[in-house]
Coordinates of N, CA and C in Angstrom, one line a residue:
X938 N -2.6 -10.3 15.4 CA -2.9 -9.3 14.4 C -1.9 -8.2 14.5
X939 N -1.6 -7.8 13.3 CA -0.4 -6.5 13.6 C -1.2 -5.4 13.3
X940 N -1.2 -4.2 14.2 CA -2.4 -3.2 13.9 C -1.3 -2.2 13.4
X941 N -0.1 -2.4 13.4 CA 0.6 -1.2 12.8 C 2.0 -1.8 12.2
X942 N 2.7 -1.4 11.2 CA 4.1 -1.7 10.7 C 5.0 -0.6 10.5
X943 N 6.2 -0.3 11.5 CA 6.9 0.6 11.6 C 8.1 0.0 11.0
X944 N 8.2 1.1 9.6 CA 9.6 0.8 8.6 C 9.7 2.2 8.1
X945 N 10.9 2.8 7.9 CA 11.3 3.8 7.2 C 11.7 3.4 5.7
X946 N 10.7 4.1 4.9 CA 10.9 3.5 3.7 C 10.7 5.1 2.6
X947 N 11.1 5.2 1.7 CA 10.8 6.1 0.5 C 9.7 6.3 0.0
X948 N 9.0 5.2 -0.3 CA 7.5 4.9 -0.7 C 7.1 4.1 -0.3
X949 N 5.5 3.9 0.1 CA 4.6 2.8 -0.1 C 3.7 2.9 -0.9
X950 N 4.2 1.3 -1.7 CA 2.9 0.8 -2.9 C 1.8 0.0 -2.2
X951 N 0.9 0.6 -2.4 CA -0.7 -0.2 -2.0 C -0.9 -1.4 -3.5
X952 N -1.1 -2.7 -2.9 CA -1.3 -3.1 -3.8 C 0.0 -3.8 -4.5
X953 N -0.4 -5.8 -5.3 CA 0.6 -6.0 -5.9 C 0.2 -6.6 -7.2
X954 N -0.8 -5.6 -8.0 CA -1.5 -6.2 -9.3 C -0.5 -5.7 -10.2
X955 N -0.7 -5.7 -11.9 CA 0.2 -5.1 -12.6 C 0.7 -3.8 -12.4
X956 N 0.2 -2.7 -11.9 CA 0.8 -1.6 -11.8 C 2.1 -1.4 -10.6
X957 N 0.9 -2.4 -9.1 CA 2.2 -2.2 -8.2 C 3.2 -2.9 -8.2
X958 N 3.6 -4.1 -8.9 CA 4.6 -4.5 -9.6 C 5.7 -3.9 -10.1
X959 N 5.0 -3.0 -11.4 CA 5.8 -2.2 -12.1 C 6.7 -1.0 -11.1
X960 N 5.6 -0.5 -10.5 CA 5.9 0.4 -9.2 C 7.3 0.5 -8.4
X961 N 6.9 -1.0 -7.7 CA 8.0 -1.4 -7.0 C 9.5 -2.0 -7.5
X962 N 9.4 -1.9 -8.5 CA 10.8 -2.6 -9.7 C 10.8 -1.2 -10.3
X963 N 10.1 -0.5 -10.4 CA 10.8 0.9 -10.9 C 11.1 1.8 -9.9
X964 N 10.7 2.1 -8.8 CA 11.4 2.9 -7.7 C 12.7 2.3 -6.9
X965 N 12.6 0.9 -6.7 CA 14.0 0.0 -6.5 C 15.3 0.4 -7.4
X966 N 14.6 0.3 -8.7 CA 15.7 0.7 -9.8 C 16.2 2.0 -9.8
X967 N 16.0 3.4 -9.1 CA 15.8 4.2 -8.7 C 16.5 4.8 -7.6
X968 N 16.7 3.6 -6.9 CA 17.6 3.6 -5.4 C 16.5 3.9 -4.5
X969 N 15.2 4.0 -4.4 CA 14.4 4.4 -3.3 C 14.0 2.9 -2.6
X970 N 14.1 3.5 -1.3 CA 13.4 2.2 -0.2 C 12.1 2.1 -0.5
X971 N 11.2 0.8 -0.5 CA 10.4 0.8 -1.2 C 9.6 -0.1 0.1
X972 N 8.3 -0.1 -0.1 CA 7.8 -1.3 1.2 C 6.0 -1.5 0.3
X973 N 5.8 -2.3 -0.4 CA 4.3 -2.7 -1.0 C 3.6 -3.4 0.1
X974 N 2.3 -3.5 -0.2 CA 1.4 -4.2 0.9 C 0.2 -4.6 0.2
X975 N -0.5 -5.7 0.2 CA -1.1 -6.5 -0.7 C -2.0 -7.3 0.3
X976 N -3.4 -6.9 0.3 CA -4.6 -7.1 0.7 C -4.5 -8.9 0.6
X977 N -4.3 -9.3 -0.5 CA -3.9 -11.1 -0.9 C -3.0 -11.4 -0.2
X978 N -3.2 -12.8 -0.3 CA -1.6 -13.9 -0.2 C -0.9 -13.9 -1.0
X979 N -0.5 -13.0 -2.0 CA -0.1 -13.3 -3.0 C -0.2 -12.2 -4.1
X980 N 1.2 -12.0 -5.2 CA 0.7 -11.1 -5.9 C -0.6 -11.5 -7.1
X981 N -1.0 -10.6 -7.7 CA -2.2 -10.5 -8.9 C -2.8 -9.5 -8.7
X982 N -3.1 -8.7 -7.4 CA -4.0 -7.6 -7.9 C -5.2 -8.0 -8.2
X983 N -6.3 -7.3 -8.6 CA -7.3 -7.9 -9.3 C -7.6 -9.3 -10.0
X984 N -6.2 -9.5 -10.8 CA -6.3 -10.7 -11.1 C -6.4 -12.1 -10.0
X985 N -5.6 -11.7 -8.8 CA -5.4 -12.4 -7.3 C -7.3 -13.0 -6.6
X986 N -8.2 -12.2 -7.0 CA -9.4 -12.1 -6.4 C -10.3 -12.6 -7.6
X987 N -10.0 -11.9 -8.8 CA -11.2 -12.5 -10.3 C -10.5 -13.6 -10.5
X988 N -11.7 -14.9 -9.9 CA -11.2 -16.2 -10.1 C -12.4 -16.9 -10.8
X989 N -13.5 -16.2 -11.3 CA -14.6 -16.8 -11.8 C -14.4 -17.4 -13.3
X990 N -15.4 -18.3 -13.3 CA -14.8 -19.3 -15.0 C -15.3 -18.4 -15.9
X991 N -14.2 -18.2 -17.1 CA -14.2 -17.6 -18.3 C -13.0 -15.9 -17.6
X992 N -12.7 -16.2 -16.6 CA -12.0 -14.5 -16.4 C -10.9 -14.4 -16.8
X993 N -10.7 -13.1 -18.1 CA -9.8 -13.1 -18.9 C -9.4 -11.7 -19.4
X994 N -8.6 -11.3 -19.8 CA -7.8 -10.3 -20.4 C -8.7 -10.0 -21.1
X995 N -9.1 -8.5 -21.8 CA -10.2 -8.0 -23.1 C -9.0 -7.0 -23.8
X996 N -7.9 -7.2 -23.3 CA -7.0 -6.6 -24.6 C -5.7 -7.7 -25.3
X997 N -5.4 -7.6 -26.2 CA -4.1 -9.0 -26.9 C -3.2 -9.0 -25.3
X998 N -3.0 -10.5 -25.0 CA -1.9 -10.6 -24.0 C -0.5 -10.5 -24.1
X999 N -0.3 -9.7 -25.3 CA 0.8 -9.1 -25.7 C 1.2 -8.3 -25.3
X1000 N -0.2 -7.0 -25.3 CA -0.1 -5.9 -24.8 C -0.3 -5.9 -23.4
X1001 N -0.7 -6.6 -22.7 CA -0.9 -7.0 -21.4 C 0.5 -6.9 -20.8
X1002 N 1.4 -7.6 -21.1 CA 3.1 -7.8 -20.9 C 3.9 -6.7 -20.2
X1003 N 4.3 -6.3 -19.6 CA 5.2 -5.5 -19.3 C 6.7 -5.5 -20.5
X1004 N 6.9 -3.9 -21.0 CA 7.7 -3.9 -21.7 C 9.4 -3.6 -21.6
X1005 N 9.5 -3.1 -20.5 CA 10.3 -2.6 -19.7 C 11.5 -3.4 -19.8
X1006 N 11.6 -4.8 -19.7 CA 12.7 -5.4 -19.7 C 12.8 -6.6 -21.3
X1007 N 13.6 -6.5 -22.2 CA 13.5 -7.1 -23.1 C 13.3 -8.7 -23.2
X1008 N 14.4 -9.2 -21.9 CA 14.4 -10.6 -21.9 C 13.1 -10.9 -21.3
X1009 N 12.5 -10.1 -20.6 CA 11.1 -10.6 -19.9 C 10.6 -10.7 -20.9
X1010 N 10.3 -10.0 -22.2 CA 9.2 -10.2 -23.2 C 9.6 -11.2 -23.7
X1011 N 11.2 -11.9 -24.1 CA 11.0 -12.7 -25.1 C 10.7 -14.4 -24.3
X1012 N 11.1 -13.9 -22.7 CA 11.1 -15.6 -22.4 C 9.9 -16.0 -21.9
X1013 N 8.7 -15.3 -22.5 CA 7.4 -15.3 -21.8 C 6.7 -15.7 -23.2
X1014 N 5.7 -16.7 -23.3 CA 5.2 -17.1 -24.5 C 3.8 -17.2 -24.0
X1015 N 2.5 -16.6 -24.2 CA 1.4 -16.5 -24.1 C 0.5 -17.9 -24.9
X1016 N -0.3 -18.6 -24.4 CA -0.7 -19.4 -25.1 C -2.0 -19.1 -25.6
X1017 N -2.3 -18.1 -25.3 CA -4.2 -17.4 -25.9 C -3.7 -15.9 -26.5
X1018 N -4.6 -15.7 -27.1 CA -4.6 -14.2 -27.6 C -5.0 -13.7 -26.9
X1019 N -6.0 -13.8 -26.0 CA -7.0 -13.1 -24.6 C -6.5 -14.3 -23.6
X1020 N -5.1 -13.7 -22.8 CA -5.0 -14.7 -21.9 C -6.0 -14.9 -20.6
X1021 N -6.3 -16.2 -20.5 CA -7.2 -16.7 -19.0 C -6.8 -16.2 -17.8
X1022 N -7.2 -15.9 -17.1 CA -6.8 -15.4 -15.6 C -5.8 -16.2 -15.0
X1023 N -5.9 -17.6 -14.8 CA -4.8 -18.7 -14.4 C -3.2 -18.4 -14.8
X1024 N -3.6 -17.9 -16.8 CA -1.9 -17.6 -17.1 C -1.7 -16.0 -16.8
X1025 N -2.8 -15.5 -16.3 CA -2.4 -14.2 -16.3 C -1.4 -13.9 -14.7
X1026 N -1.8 -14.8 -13.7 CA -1.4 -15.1 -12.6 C -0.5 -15.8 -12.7
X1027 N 0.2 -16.6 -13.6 CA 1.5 -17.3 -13.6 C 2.6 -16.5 -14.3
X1028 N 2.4 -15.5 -14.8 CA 2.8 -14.9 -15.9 C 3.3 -13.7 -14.9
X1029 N 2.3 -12.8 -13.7 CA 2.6 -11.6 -12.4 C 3.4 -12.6 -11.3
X1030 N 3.4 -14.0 -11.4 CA 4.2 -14.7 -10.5 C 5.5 -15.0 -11.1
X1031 N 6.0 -14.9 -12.3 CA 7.1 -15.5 -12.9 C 7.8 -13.8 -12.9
X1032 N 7.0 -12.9 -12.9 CA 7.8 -11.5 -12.9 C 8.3 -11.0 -11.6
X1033 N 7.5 -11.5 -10.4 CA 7.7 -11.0 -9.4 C 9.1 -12.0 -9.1
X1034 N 9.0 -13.4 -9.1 CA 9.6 -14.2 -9.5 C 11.4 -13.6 -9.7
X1035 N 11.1 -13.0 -11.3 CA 12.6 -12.9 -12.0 C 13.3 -12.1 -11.4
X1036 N 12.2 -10.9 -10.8 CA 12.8 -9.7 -10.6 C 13.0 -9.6 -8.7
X1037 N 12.6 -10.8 -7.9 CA 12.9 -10.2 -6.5 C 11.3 -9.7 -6.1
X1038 N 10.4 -9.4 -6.4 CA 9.6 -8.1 -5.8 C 8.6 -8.7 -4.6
X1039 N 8.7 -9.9 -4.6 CA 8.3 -10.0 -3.0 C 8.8 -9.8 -1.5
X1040 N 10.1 -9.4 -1.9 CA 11.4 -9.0 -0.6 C 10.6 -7.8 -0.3
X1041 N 9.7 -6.8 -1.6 CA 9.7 -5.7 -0.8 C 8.1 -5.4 0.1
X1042 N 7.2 -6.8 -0.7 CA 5.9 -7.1 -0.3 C 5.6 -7.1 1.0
X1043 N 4.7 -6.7 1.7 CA 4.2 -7.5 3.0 C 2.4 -8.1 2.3
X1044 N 2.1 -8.8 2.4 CA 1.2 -9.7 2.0 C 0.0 -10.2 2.8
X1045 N -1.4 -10.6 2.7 CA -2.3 -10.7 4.2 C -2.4 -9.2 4.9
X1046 N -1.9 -8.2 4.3 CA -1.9 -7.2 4.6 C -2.5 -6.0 4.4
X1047 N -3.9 -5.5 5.1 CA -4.2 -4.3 4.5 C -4.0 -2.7 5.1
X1048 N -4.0 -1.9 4.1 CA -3.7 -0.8 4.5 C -5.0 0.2 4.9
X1049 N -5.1 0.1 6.5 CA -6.1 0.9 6.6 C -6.3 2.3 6.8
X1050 N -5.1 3.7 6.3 CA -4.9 4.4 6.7 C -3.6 4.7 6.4
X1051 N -3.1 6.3 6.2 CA -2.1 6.8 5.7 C -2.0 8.6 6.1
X1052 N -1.4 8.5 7.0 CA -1.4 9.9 7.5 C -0.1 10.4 7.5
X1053 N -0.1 11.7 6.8 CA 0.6 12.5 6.5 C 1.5 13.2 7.2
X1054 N 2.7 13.9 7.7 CA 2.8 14.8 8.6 C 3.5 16.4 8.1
X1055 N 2.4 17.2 8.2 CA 2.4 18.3 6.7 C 3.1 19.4 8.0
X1056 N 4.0 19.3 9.0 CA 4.6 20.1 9.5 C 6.2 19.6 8.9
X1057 N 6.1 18.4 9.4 CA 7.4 17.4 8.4 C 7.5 18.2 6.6
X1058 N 6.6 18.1 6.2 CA 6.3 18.5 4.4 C 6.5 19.7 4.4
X1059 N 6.4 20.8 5.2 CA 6.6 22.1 5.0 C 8.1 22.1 5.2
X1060 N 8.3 21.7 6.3 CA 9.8 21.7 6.4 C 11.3 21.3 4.8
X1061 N 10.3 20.4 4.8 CA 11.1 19.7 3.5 C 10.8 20.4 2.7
X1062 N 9.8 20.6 2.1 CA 10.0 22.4 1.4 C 10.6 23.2 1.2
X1063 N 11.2 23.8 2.2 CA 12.1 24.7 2.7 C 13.7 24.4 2.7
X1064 N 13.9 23.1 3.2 CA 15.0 22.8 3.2 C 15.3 21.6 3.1
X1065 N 14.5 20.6 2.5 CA 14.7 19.5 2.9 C 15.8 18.2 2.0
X1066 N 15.9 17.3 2.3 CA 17.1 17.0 1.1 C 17.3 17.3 -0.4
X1067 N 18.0 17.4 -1.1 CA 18.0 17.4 -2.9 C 17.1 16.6 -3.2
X1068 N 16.6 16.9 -4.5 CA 16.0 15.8 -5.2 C 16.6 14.8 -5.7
X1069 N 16.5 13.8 -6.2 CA 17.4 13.1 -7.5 C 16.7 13.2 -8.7
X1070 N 17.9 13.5 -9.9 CA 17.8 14.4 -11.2 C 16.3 13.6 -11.5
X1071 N 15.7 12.5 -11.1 CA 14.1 12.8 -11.5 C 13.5 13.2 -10.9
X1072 N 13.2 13.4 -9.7 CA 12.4 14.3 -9.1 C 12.8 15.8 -9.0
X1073 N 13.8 16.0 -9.5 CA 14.3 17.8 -9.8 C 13.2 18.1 -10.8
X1074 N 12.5 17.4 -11.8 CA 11.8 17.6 -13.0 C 10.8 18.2 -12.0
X1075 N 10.3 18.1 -11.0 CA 9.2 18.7 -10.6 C 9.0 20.3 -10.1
X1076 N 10.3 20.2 -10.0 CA 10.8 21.9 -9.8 C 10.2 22.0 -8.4
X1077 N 10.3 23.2 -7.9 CA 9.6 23.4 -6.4 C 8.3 23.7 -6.7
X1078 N 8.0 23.2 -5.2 CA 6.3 22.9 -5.6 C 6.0 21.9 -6.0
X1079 N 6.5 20.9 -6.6 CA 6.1 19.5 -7.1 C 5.8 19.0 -6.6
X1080 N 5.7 18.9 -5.3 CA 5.5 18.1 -3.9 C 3.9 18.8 -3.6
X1081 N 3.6 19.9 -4.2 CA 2.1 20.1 -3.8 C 1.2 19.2 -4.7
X1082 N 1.8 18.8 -5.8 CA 0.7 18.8 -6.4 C 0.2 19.6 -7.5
X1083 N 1.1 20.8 -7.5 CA 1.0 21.3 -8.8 C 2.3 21.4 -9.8
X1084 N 1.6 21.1 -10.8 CA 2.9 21.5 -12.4 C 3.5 22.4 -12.7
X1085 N 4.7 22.9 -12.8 CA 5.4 23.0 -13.3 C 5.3 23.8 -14.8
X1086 N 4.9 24.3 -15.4 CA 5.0 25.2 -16.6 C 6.3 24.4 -17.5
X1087 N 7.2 24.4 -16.7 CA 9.1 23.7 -17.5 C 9.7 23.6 -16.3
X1088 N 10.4 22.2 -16.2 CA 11.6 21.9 -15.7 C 12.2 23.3 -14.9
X1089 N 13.0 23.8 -13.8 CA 13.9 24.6 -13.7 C 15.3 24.0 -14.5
X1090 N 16.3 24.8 -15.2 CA 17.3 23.9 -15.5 C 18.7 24.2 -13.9
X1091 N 19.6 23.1 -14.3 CA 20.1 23.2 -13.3 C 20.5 24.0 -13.0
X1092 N 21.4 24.9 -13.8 CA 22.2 25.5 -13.7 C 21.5 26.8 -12.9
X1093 N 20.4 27.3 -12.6 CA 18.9 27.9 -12.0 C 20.1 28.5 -11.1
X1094 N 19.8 29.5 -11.2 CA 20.6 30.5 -9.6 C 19.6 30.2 -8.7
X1095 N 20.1 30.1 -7.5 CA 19.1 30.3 -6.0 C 19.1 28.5 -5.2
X1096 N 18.6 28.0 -4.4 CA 18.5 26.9 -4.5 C 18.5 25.8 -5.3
X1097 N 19.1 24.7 -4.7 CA 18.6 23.9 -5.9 C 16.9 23.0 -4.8
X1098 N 16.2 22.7 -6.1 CA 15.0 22.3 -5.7 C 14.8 21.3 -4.3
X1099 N 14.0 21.5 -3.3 CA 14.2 20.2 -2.5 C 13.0 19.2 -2.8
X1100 N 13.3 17.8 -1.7 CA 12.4 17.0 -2.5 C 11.6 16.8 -1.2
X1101 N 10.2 16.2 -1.6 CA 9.4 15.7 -0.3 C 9.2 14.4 0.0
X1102 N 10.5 13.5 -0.6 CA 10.5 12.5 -0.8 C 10.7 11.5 0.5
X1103 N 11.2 11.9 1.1 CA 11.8 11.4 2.4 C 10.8 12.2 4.0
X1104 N 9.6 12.5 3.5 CA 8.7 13.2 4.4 C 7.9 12.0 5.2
X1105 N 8.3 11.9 7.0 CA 7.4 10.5 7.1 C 5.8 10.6 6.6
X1106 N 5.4 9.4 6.1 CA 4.0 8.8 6.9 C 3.9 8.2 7.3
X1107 N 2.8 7.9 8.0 CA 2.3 7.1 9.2 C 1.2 5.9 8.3
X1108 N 1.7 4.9 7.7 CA 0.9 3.9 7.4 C 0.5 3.4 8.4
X1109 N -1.0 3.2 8.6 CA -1.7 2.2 9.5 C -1.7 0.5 8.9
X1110 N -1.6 -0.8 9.2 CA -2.0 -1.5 8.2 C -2.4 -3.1 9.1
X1111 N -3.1 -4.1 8.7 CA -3.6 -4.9 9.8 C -3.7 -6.0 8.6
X1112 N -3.8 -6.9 9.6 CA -3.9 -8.1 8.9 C -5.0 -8.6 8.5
X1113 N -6.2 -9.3 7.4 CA -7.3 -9.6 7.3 C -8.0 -10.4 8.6
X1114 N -9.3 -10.1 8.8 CA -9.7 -11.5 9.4 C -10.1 -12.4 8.6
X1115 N -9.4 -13.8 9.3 CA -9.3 -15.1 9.3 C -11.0 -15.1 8.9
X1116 N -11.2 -15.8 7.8 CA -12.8 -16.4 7.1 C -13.4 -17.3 8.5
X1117 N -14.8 -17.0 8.9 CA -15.2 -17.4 9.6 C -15.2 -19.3 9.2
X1118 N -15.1 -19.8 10.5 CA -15.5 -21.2 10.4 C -16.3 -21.5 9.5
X1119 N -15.9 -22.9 8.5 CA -16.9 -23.2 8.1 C -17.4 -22.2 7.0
X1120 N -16.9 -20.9 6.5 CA -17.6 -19.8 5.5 C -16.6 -20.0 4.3
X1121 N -17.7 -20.4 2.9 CA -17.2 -20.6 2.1 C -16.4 -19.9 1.2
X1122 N -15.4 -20.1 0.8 CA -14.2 -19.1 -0.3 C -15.2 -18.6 -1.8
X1123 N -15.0 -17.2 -1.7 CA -15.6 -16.6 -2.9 C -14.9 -17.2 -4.2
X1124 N -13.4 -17.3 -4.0 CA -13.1 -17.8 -4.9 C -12.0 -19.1 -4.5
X1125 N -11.8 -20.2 -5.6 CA -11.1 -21.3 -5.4 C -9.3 -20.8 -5.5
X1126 N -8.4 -21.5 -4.7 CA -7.0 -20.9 -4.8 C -6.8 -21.4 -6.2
X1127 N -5.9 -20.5 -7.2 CA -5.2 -21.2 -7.9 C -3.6 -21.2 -7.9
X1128 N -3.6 -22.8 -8.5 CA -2.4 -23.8 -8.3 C -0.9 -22.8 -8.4
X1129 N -0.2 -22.9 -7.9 CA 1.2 -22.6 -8.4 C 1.8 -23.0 -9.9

């Protein structure tokens, strides 16, 4: 059992459903180190776990899609208007698929814990690396947690903004336990 994973990374995405997907292919794109972790074997997310008969999309599987990359929309062909769970899972596997995003997954993996180190955060505050021109949008302070009123523009006499982007944490994270002998699967795997 791993009771801990030591990586220097930019972000951690909890999770590899549609959002942490999107997450980790948009912070990659971005140039940030990225490191996801996914309670499953596998990506889906929610969809990974809702394996019960009739489990399905309640909005067009159109809109379901990720829009982001053009050729993903056109080489993806939905065969339901409310796609089934099965293609909704073949459909988060063919993306993770196109785009690489299991390289940044660890999998069987849950995150039990995430600690901050807010002497680290104050520092970076103060002085800590540049932002990059998207995270400058947050102006100083952004890193608390509060908004911004407007952008500083660059040109701003005084500092330029720092970022808290590179501030460690301390992910805790462990592996599931192994299903007791003999204890039956909530839900059935589905097929590749």
């Amino acid at each position: 059992m791993n009771d801990s994973i030591t990586e220097s990374v930019d972000v951690v995405v909890v999770g590899a459903g549609v959002t942490g997907l999107y997450a980790v292919h948009r912070l990659r794109g971005l140039g940030h180190g990225v490191r996801g972790f996914e309670r499953g074997d596998d990506v889906g997310g929610v969809w990974y776990w809702n394996r019960y008969p009739g489990a399905r999309c309640d909005v067009e599987s159109v809109d379901y899609s990720y829009s982001f990359d053009e050729e993903l929309q056109q080489e993806w062909d939905w065969s339901e208007k409310y796609a089934a769970q099965p293609e909704i899972i073949r459909y988060l596997r063919h993306v993770a698929d196109r785009f690489d995003l299991r390289r940044s997954y660890t999998f069987a993996t849950s995150v039990t814990s995430a600690e901050l180190d807010e002497e680290t955060l104050r520092s970076a505050g103060r002085g800590g690396p540049p932002c990059s021109s998207e995270a400058e949008s947050l102006g100083e302070g952004g890193h608390t947690g509060r908004r911004p009123s407007a952008a500083p523009p660059r040109s701003a006499p005084g500092p330029a903004p720092r970022c808290a982007a590179h501030v460690p944490v301390r992910v805790r994270a462990r592996e599931p336990l192994a299903p007791a002998r003999g204890a039956v699967p909530l839900c059935p795997p589905v097929p590749p």
